[in-house]
Amino acid sequence: METKKAGLSKDRQKKIIDMVSGYWKMLALAALCMVVVAGANGAMALLVKPVMDDIFIAKNKEMLLLIPGLAILVFFLKGAGTYGSEYLMNYIGEKIIRYFRDGLYEKITDLPIAFIHKEKTGALMSRITNDVNIVKGMVSTAVINLFRDFFSVIAFLCVIFYRDWKLALGAFIVLPLAFYPILIFGRRVRRFSTGSQETMADLNAFLHETFTGAKIIKIFSLGNFEKKRFKEKTGELFRLEMKKVVAKALSSPVMEFLGGLGIAFIIWFGGMRVINGTSTPGIFFSFLTAVMMLYDPVKKLSKLNNTIQEGVAAASRIFDVLEEETVIREKEDAVVLDEPVCDVAFEDVRFSYAPDEDPALDNINFTVAPGEVLALVGMSGGGKTSLVNLVPRLYDVTGGRVTIAGHDVRDLTIDSLRAHISIVTQEPILFNETVRENIRYGKMDATDREIEDAARAAFAHDFIQRFPHGYDTVIGELGSRLSGGEKQRLCIARALIKNAPVLILDEATSALDSQAEKVVQKALENLMKGRTSFVIAHRLSTIDYASRIILLKNGAIAEQGTHDELMAQKGAYYELQSMQAAKGSSGAETIPSSSPAAVARA
Ligand SMILES: Nc1ncnc2c1ncn2[C@@H]1O[C@H](COP(=O)(O)OP(=O)(O)O)[C@@H](O)[C@H]1O
Ligand SMILES: [Mg+2]
């Protein structure tokens, strides 16, 4: 287990140290506060002697006033020092949390879509929420403990040796016995807590998955199956937690008992010295107090390793993400694309999702001129979505090239390339903001007027107006009341407002019923005028206006031509047509989503 944990490389250590040392003034001040705390701790043990010898035994009245005053001062200093060090160290810790969070979010946002698909969403979220906290724990708690407890240990040792060095030497032969088990137990606890952390992360991912998939689980009656799986996971967690509890719960009593042996020795040896007059009761109790107070910082110091280990593991996970290679990178001398119209060409394009996988696309060649509408058809899994994803560089080609306005897309700045492309994806993705903001995502500086115009063009205005707060309704408020067709129309409005030269519609109207589709289709056709358009259609009847049709089959172009040409060929396209004609034009929704009935369903 220990060896499995990746330590931090020199490089990563240096990054953390650089980050922390940026706050050296605060660190120095915090260290000063910690010295004050340690000094106050030592002073408390020291004060026991005058209390005993001067007040109780000698009954000195002056001391009766002086000592309580000193006690107040010592406690005040300890309090002030504790506050100061906690505040400063947590300030630095929180700063570091924020630095890591922002860095992770930026990185994950910029990483290619493939990375996000590969990692579990829950795991990525846990990087930004949990792991970052653990690292903070390492930086603030560990540093606080390291310095404050270390200084305290020194202070107590000084008191112990100052009071009675002979007794001290005797005790230090016996006491280490009590400290050895700390190491053993610490190691066990650490091992189980790594296990339970991993199980916890797994549990999080599981929850995320099953809650987002709640509908499927209900429909497929997977409830009992999922409950059983969940119970297995909580069972495993229970087992690990209990092992941790046993190790933890045993460690204190065992240590205390062994410590008790040490104390017994001190009482025997120290008592003997008081009886034969070489020591006083004050010295003895002051000594004993310091020894007992030593226990707490030593225990904390022994746990420090644990905190640091956890922190190091979390930091490695964070750095793994931060250092993930961005495969889709911008060239140093990337060109800024700025063209009112663009043609798009695929030249010998080959593409596979993973190096060892069969290509999802192979030998793709075609050009789409401005004003042209290229329709992509074929059975699902044919590679249509994969093909259009290459244009905005959501993925990079494996072979050949994709050009836009004559430039290889990889030679352009990513921002300028994507500014020229508007896309309606297959899954209608909306964010939990207002309807207005969702449309505005297409053009951040759009006026409310422009937003409404876009919504009208996408035939979304009417249903938006029926929302509780119209355009200001937050998507989340609508819950599942928003139908697939409505979502698609909001996405279309968002794409329309972007007004980009290249337009990609990936089954953009598939969730609309035939009637609504015809209307939206008109709007889209207007929009496509003068642009370079890719239309992926699931109903062939909706693409008869396309200038050219490409039929993809297993990632290759099987047929290519106009509707009439392909029909005349009597090949795969013809078959697909006749298949759909036989089924009749099946609407994806039986209730027109713009009708009051659609709203009433909520
Ligand atoms: N993110 C992905 N990772 C790996 N394979 C994928 C991914 N997306 C799609 N594929 C595979 O690529 C092929 C083409 O898929 P896709 O482009 O989505 O087809 P279409 O849009 O025509 O239905 C399919 O075999 C699919 O399983
Ligand atoms: Mg697709």
XYZ file of C-alpha atoms and ligand atoms in Angstrom:
630
model
C 0.000 0.000 0.000
C 2.725 2.386 1.071
C 4.734 1.739 -2.039
C 1.684 2.038 -4.252
C 1.275 5.665 -3.258
C 3.114 7.850 -5.662
C 5.350 10.294 -3.874
C 5.712 13.716 -5.323
C 8.406 14.154 -7.906
C 11.102 16.786 -7.308
C 9.389 18.953 -9.833
C 6.023 18.802 -8.111
C 7.564 19.297 -4.677
C 9.242 22.384 -5.979
C 5.948 23.727 -7.305
C 4.297 23.365 -3.902
C 7.265 24.837 -2.067
C 7.396 27.754 -4.490
C 3.716 28.334 -3.964
C 3.971 28.285 -0.169
C 7.151 30.318 -0.017
C 5.366 33.068 -1.914
C 3.762 33.780 1.459
C 7.008 33.903 3.421
C 6.116 37.045 5.390
C 2.921 35.458 6.628
C 4.747 32.224 7.289
C 7.335 34.033 9.379
C 4.633 35.817 11.371
C 2.794 32.528 11.846
C 5.994 30.896 13.067
C 6.430 33.715 15.573
C 2.884 33.128 16.838
C 3.694 29.444 17.209
C 6.832 30.184 19.213
C 4.663 32.324 21.511
C 2.216 29.417 21.938
C 5.034 26.993 22.664
C 6.589 29.433 25.138
C 3.258 29.858 26.902
C 2.886 26.084 27.105
C 6.292 25.755 28.707
C 5.546 28.634 31.093
C 2.419 26.872 32.322
C 4.439 23.848 33.360
C 7.048 26.123 34.938
C 4.409 27.968 36.989
C 3.436 24.766 38.772
C 6.586 24.935 40.908
C 5.996 28.372 42.517
C 2.326 27.466 43.001
C 3.356 24.374 44.897
C 6.472 25.492 46.742
C 5.787 29.210 47.317
C 2.011 29.339 47.702
C 1.060 25.963 49.155
C 4.137 25.095 51.166
C 5.790 28.451 52.021
C 2.381 30.234 52.088
C 3.905 33.340 50.478
C 1.167 36.078 50.126
C 3.009 38.076 47.469
C 3.211 35.067 45.250
C -0.489 34.498 45.790
C -1.101 37.720 43.833
C 1.759 37.474 41.372
C 1.229 33.918 40.100
C -2.461 34.265 39.096
C -1.502 37.469 37.259
C 1.211 35.610 35.406
C -1.194 32.787 34.636
C -3.604 35.251 33.047
C -0.819 36.703 30.934
C 0.367 33.257 29.828
C -3.127 32.161 28.834
C -3.712 35.391 26.987
C -0.471 35.023 25.026
C -1.300 31.431 24.211
C -4.744 32.418 22.961
C -3.445 35.283 20.859
C -0.681 33.125 19.403
C -3.081 30.312 18.590
C -5.505 32.653 16.853
C -2.726 34.332 14.908
C -1.164 31.110 13.699
C -4.503 29.487 12.829
C -5.640 32.539 10.919
C -2.435 32.996 8.984
C -1.914 29.357 8.125
C -5.497 28.857 7.049
C -5.304 32.006 4.990
C -2.374 30.528 3.117
C -4.160 27.165 2.903
C -7.325 28.682 1.473
C -5.289 30.676 -1.026
C -3.675 27.468 -2.187
C -7.051 25.731 -2.427
C -8.293 28.479 -4.638
C -5.176 28.410 -6.780
C -5.547 24.674 -7.346
C -9.304 24.848 -7.935
C -9.003 27.594 -10.511
C -6.093 25.835 -12.160
C -7.946 22.531 -12.317
C -11.087 24.078 -13.697
C -9.173 25.993 -16.340
C -7.231 22.909 -17.287
C -10.242 20.628 -17.461
C -12.163 23.197 -19.480
C -9.333 23.474 -21.987
C -8.590 19.778 -22.221
C -9.968 18.003 -25.256
C -13.423 16.564 -24.991
C -11.880 13.090 -25.176
C -10.299 13.583 -21.728
C -13.600 14.494 -20.122
C -15.266 11.516 -21.757
C -12.518 9.215 -20.554
C -12.613 10.282 -16.883
C -15.668 9.771 -14.742
C -17.403 13.089 -14.096
C -17.631 12.262 -10.403
C -13.903 11.618 -10.210
C -13.092 14.906 -11.892
C -15.434 16.711 -9.550
C -13.776 15.104 -6.594
C -10.414 16.472 -7.789
C -11.774 20.001 -7.522
C -13.735 19.532 -4.308
C -12.152 16.856 -2.074
C -8.568 16.456 -3.164
C -7.979 20.166 -3.041
C -9.191 20.209 0.566
C -6.862 17.400 1.498
C -3.928 19.315 0.083
C -5.003 22.316 2.097
C -5.034 20.083 5.163
C -1.497 19.123 4.374
C -0.326 22.669 3.953
C -2.087 24.388 6.823
C -2.673 21.679 9.442
C 0.623 19.982 8.826
C 2.633 23.168 8.940
C 0.796 24.377 12.046
C 1.367 21.076 13.797
C 4.886 20.775 12.616
C 5.949 24.119 13.999
C 3.635 24.650 16.937
C 3.952 21.125 18.276
C 7.611 20.918 17.526
C 8.265 24.172 19.395
C 6.037 22.969 22.223
C 7.939 19.714 22.509
C 11.172 21.711 22.728
C 9.666 23.998 25.374
C 8.475 21.061 27.489
C 11.800 19.285 27.165
C 13.553 22.437 28.360
C 11.236 22.581 31.395
C 11.753 18.897 32.125
C 15.531 19.080 32.012
C 15.637 22.423 33.798
C 13.552 21.102 36.662
C 15.343 17.822 37.311
C 17.772 16.485 34.753
C 18.475 13.268 36.622
C 14.806 12.384 36.780
C 14.576 13.427 33.118
C 17.329 11.040 32.055
C 15.612 8.234 33.944
C 12.252 8.997 32.368
C 13.638 9.136 28.852
C 14.818 5.605 29.091
C 11.271 4.499 29.929
C 9.073 6.889 27.887
C 10.052 5.858 24.347
C 8.277 2.614 25.077
C 5.051 4.579 24.952
C 5.896 6.288 21.712
C 6.759 3.255 19.659
C 3.159 1.960 19.351
C 2.141 5.339 17.939
C 4.079 4.505 14.812
C 2.530 1.076 14.448
C -1.034 2.275 14.885
C -0.480 5.295 12.689
C 0.527 3.050 9.836
C -2.542 0.832 10.186
C -4.911 3.774 10.325
C -3.342 5.238 7.244
C -3.678 2.023 5.298
C -7.391 1.711 6.021
C -8.105 5.347 5.384
C -6.605 5.179 1.896
C -8.876 2.240 1.196
C -11.923 4.020 2.509
C -11.111 7.153 0.529
C -10.954 5.168 -2.664
C -14.229 3.449 -1.848
C -15.765 6.823 -1.050
C -14.731 8.238 -4.428
C -16.209 5.174 -6.070
C -19.413 5.716 -4.113
C -19.576 9.329 -5.281
C -19.194 8.342 -8.901
C -21.863 5.691 -8.427
C -24.300 8.193 -6.901
C -23.721 10.679 -9.657
C -24.350 8.037 -12.263
C -27.469 6.560 -10.719
C -29.072 9.901 -9.854
C -28.547 11.287 -13.333
C -29.765 8.009 -14.743
C -32.738 7.817 -12.373
C -35.208 7.616 -15.198
C -33.529 4.673 -16.877
C -33.209 2.885 -13.570
C -36.929 3.206 -12.975
C -37.965 2.272 -16.469
C -35.752 -0.784 -16.618
C -36.712 -1.661 -13.046
C -33.077 -1.648 -12.067
C -33.897 -0.242 -8.647
C -33.268 -3.457 -6.763
C -30.150 -4.218 -8.729
C -28.733 -0.754 -8.023
C -29.750 -0.974 -4.370
C -27.854 -4.208 -4.091
C -24.788 -2.716 -5.756
C -24.985 0.280 -3.436
C -25.252 -1.963 -0.409
C -22.155 -3.833 -1.493
C -20.269 -0.577 -1.652
C -21.484 0.685 1.725
C -20.675 -2.760 3.128
C -17.100 -2.449 1.938
C -16.911 1.062 3.348
C -18.267 -0.195 6.666
C -15.627 -2.908 6.809
C -12.787 -0.482 6.136
C -14.142 2.175 8.489
C -14.476 -0.356 11.309
C -10.897 -1.512 10.821
C -9.855 2.107 11.008
C -11.951 2.566 14.142
C -10.377 -0.459 15.809
C -6.865 0.742 15.014
C -7.726 4.242 16.195
C -9.680 3.191 19.260
C -6.979 0.786 20.387
C -4.147 3.190 19.861
C -5.127 5.643 22.614
C -5.711 3.118 25.436
C -2.578 1.179 24.565
C -0.540 4.329 24.432
C -2.041 5.640 27.628
C -1.326 2.427 29.437
C 2.282 2.445 28.313
C 2.470 6.133 29.204
C 1.085 5.164 32.601
C 4.100 2.899 33.088
C 6.312 5.898 32.460
C 4.314 8.021 34.893
C 4.546 5.276 37.521
C 8.299 5.275 37.109
C 8.406 9.064 37.498
C 6.297 8.925 40.642
C 8.518 6.237 42.135
C 11.853 7.805 41.233
C 10.778 11.468 41.651
C 8.947 10.705 44.892
C 12.045 9.079 46.259
C 14.045 12.239 45.473
C 11.459 14.449 47.230
C 11.461 12.198 50.289
C 15.232 12.175 50.616
C 15.338 15.946 50.127
C 17.163 16.239 46.772
C 13.985 17.664 45.170
C 10.882 19.647 46.238
C 7.183 18.862 45.621
C 7.069 21.937 43.353
C 9.867 20.635 41.169
C 8.248 17.210 41.039
C 4.813 18.489 39.974
C 6.232 20.992 37.537
C 8.175 18.107 35.999
C 5.176 15.830 35.899
C 3.015 18.539 34.334
C 5.557 19.077 31.564
C 5.731 15.335 30.869
C 1.961 15.026 30.678
C 1.651 18.088 28.479
C 4.281 16.594 26.201
C 1.924 13.786 25.269
C -0.424 15.889 23.131
C 2.101 17.530 20.785
C 3.984 14.261 20.385
C 0.796 12.496 19.408
C -0.031 15.215 16.918
C 3.442 15.134 15.476
C 3.122 11.400 15.011
C -0.069 11.888 13.029
C 1.617 14.468 10.896
C 3.099 11.869 8.652
C -0.411 10.631 8.012
C -1.701 14.056 6.990
C 1.310 14.581 4.792
C 0.881 11.183 3.137
C -2.768 11.886 2.397
C -1.880 15.312 1.113
C 0.833 13.951 -1.113
C -1.552 11.392 -2.600
C -4.171 14.073 -3.247
C -1.580 16.430 -4.663
C -0.401 13.705 -7.067
C -3.951 13.256 -8.305
C -4.270 16.997 -8.799
C -0.956 17.273 -10.606
C -1.936 14.351 -12.832
C -4.764 16.479 -14.157
C -2.816 19.726 -14.208
C -0.008 18.105 -16.159
C -2.256 16.215 -18.577
C -0.989 16.821 -22.068
C -3.303 18.939 -24.127
C -3.343 16.992 -27.354
C -5.300 19.631 -29.138
C -2.824 22.435 -28.980
C -2.497 25.692 -30.757
C 0.587 26.264 -32.845
C 2.948 29.028 -31.784
C 2.385 30.822 -35.071
C -1.341 30.012 -35.327
C -3.224 32.176 -37.801
C -6.309 34.116 -36.756
C -9.126 33.146 -39.103
C -11.309 36.049 -40.163
C -13.475 35.229 -43.176
C -17.087 36.140 -43.844
C -17.572 32.902 -45.811
C -15.587 29.699 -45.645
C -15.472 26.522 -47.623
C -14.664 23.355 -45.741
C -12.706 20.469 -47.209
C -11.791 17.005 -45.990
C -8.675 15.603 -47.643
C -7.895 11.910 -47.175
C -9.166 12.147 -43.638
C -8.707 9.199 -41.372
C -9.674 9.292 -37.715
C -9.721 6.850 -34.828
C -10.693 7.464 -31.219
C -7.793 5.461 -29.859
C -4.514 4.474 -31.520
C -5.311 0.754 -31.354
C -8.923 1.089 -32.461
C -10.300 0.600 -35.947
C -10.694 3.966 -37.612
C -14.100 5.600 -37.064
C -13.528 7.442 -40.345
C -11.398 6.457 -43.292
C -10.558 7.916 -46.667
C -12.938 10.867 -46.425
C -12.662 13.357 -49.296
C -15.080 16.155 -50.148
C -15.432 19.913 -50.284
C -18.380 22.022 -49.226
C -18.550 25.493 -50.772
C -20.225 28.525 -49.168
C -23.949 28.367 -49.805
C -23.818 24.628 -50.168
C -25.674 22.271 -47.886
C -24.037 18.925 -47.365
C -26.303 16.310 -45.900
C -24.735 13.405 -44.064
C -26.850 10.304 -43.804
C -26.402 6.699 -42.848
C -27.215 4.270 -40.100
C -26.331 5.337 -36.607
C -22.729 4.549 -35.742
C -21.762 5.307 -39.338
C -19.458 8.134 -38.243
C -21.543 11.247 -38.962
C -21.046 12.907 -35.583
C -17.380 11.930 -35.570
C -16.962 13.584 -38.952
C -18.452 16.937 -38.044
C -16.587 16.994 -34.700
C -13.364 17.288 -36.667
C -14.278 20.688 -38.091
C -14.237 22.661 -34.783
C -11.334 20.448 -33.614
C -13.215 18.704 -30.853
C -10.963 15.921 -32.045
C -7.970 16.017 -34.354
C -7.645 13.896 -37.445
C -5.398 10.847 -37.303
C -4.450 11.215 -40.955
C -5.074 13.661 -43.804
C -6.428 17.132 -43.060
C -9.510 19.248 -42.645
C -9.337 22.737 -44.102
C -11.499 25.781 -43.636
C -11.137 28.703 -46.051
C -8.006 26.977 -47.310
C -6.296 26.710 -43.902
C -5.621 23.435 -42.157
C -7.756 23.753 -39.004
C -4.655 22.902 -36.961
C -2.901 26.036 -38.234
C -5.547 28.365 -36.856
C -6.071 29.741 -33.391
C -8.667 27.590 -31.691
C -10.783 30.574 -30.671
C -10.929 32.077 -34.150
C -11.666 28.679 -35.708
C -14.549 27.995 -33.332
C -15.868 31.539 -33.757
C -16.553 30.620 -37.384
C -18.595 27.543 -36.557
C -22.041 27.276 -35.110
C -23.248 23.913 -33.991
C -26.419 22.254 -32.784
C -25.339 19.022 -31.171
C -27.158 15.752 -31.127
C -27.869 15.985 -27.397
C -29.506 19.302 -26.618
C -27.275 20.691 -23.872
C -28.535 23.606 -21.808
C -27.007 25.177 -18.724
C -28.756 25.907 -15.472
C -29.181 29.596 -16.214
C -32.099 31.571 -17.510
C -33.466 30.850 -20.969
C -32.145 34.230 -22.049
C -28.609 33.480 -20.861
C -28.714 30.088 -22.519
C -29.411 31.659 -25.873
C -26.852 34.359 -25.167
C -24.166 31.679 -24.940
C -24.175 31.851 -28.732
C -23.197 35.520 -28.689
C -22.156 36.947 -25.365
C -22.883 40.566 -26.302
C -26.315 39.910 -27.820
C -29.063 42.345 -26.888
C -32.381 41.113 -25.495
C -33.896 42.068 -28.818
C -31.481 39.855 -30.745
C -32.183 37.014 -28.338
C -35.909 37.258 -28.928
C -35.403 37.421 -32.679
C -33.301 34.280 -32.573
C -35.913 32.548 -30.432
C -38.619 33.571 -32.904
C -36.587 32.259 -35.812
C -36.170 28.955 -33.984
C -39.914 28.922 -33.233
C -39.164 28.960 -29.540
C -40.585 32.370 -28.650
C -44.137 31.132 -28.093
C -43.342 28.390 -25.664
C -40.760 30.495 -23.859
C -43.479 33.045 -23.173
C -45.563 30.404 -21.489
C -42.765 29.671 -18.978
C -43.374 31.024 -15.448
C -40.938 33.896 -15.900
C -40.684 33.874 -19.677
C -37.128 34.485 -20.837
C -35.978 34.831 -17.235
C -37.017 31.317 -16.280
C -34.084 29.313 -15.031
C -33.765 26.012 -16.923
C -33.533 24.017 -13.687
C -36.904 25.391 -12.547
C -38.508 23.772 -15.556
C -37.101 20.406 -14.625
C -38.311 17.671 -16.892
C -41.130 19.836 -18.157
C -38.915 20.996 -20.995
C -39.455 18.497 -23.785
C -36.707 17.254 -26.083
C -38.141 19.301 -28.928
C -38.213 22.473 -26.855
C -34.653 21.937 -25.767
C -33.617 21.485 -29.361
C -35.279 24.710 -30.375
C -33.468 26.613 -27.608
C -30.231 25.102 -28.874
C -31.134 26.134 -32.400
C -31.799 29.695 -31.205
C -28.395 29.668 -29.534
C -26.775 28.514 -32.766
C -28.720 31.043 -34.840
C -27.633 34.001 -32.767
C -24.003 33.094 -33.278
C -24.375 33.838 -36.960
C -21.236 31.964 -38.010
C -20.176 31.156 -41.596
C -20.140 27.402 -40.981
C -23.219 25.743 -39.578
C -23.380 22.202 -38.266
C -26.714 20.640 -37.435
C -26.322 17.213 -35.901
C -29.817 15.726 -35.899
C -30.896 19.148 -34.694
C -34.556 18.547 -35.305
C -34.766 14.857 -34.485
C -36.815 15.414 -31.333
C -39.358 17.620 -33.091
C -42.583 16.217 -34.448
C -42.905 16.333 -38.223
C -45.070 19.423 -38.167
C -42.819 21.454 -35.916
C -39.845 20.138 -37.803
C -41.175 21.507 -41.076
C -41.520 24.974 -39.570
C -38.110 24.979 -37.925
C -36.705 23.520 -41.109
C -37.855 26.604 -43.003
C -36.056 28.799 -40.493
C -32.941 26.716 -40.800
C -33.059 26.804 -44.577
C -33.211 30.582 -44.455
C -30.299 30.553 -42.109
C -28.215 28.299 -44.314
C -28.311 30.725 -47.221
C -24.778 31.842 -48.030
C -23.280 29.637 -45.327
C -21.417 26.392 -45.463
C -23.744 23.887 -43.877
C -23.477 20.336 -42.648
C -26.789 18.714 -41.911
C -27.025 15.341 -40.283
C -30.516 14.106 -40.660
C -32.263 11.213 -39.269
C -35.347 11.639 -41.426
C -34.370 11.700 -45.049
C -37.467 13.675 -45.952
C -35.936 16.707 -44.279
C -32.863 16.915 -46.490
C -34.298 16.965 -49.963
C -33.110 20.561 -50.314
C -29.473 19.571 -49.717
C -27.109 20.341 -52.565
C -25.302 17.100 -51.979
C -25.763 14.000 -49.900
C -23.028 11.792 -48.501
C -23.955 8.398 -47.177
C -21.524 7.168 -44.550
C -21.216 3.513 -43.848
C -18.756 2.122 -41.322
C -16.786 5.349 -41.439
C -16.388 5.481 -45.201
C -18.227 7.361 -47.918
C -20.466 4.729 -49.488
C -22.459 6.944 -51.822
C -22.349 10.564 -52.810
C -24.549 12.779 -55.022
C -27.833 14.661 -55.177
C -31.032 13.120 -53.975
C -32.109 12.305 -57.516
C -28.752 10.818 -58.490
C -28.663 8.606 -55.410
C -32.229 7.486 -55.935
C -31.367 6.542 -59.491
C -28.396 4.486 -58.278
C -30.783 2.275 -56.341
C -28.070 1.638 -53.738
C -27.951 2.058 -49.991
C -29.548 5.517 -50.052
C -32.428 4.220 -52.096
C -32.888 1.388 -49.602
C -32.825 3.741 -46.672
C -35.430 5.925 -48.379
C -37.754 3.059 -49.088
C -37.317 1.782 -45.542
C -38.375 5.118 -44.082
C -41.169 5.574 -46.588
C -42.564 2.198 -45.560
C -42.539 3.169 -41.905
C -44.171 6.479 -42.743
C -42.674 9.673 -41.502
C -42.615 8.817 -37.852
C -42.661 11.822 -35.566
C -40.359 11.636 -32.603
C -43.056 13.262 -30.515
C -46.695 12.599 -30.939
C -47.761 15.796 -29.210
C -46.648 18.946 -31.012
C -44.354 20.458 -28.420
C -45.583 23.964 -29.071
C -49.156 23.031 -28.269
C -50.701 23.831 -24.897
C -50.889 20.096 -24.282
C -47.106 19.956 -24.155
C -47.057 22.558 -21.417
C -49.963 20.985 -19.592
C -48.003 17.753 -19.314
C -45.908 19.364 -16.590
N -16.143 9.260 -27.773
C -15.984 8.129 -28.466
N -15.000 7.257 -28.154
C -14.825 6.109 -28.850
N -15.586 5.728 -29.879
C -16.590 6.545 -30.251
C -16.846 7.774 -29.563
N -17.902 8.377 -30.155
C -18.294 7.545 -31.154
N -17.507 6.450 -31.229
C -17.602 5.357 -32.214
O -17.389 5.876 -33.477
C -18.296 5.323 -34.417
C -19.078 6.426 -35.109
O -19.926 7.049 -34.186
P -20.730 8.371 -34.497
O -19.807 9.319 -35.175
O -21.342 8.853 -33.229
O -21.822 7.857 -35.490
P -23.178 8.539 -35.945
O -23.169 9.966 -35.529
O -23.184 8.337 -37.417
O -24.275 7.773 -35.295
C -19.170 4.368 -33.649
O -18.652 3.075 -33.841
C -19.010 4.790 -32.211
O -19.102 3.687 -31.351
Mg -24.404 10.949 -34.273
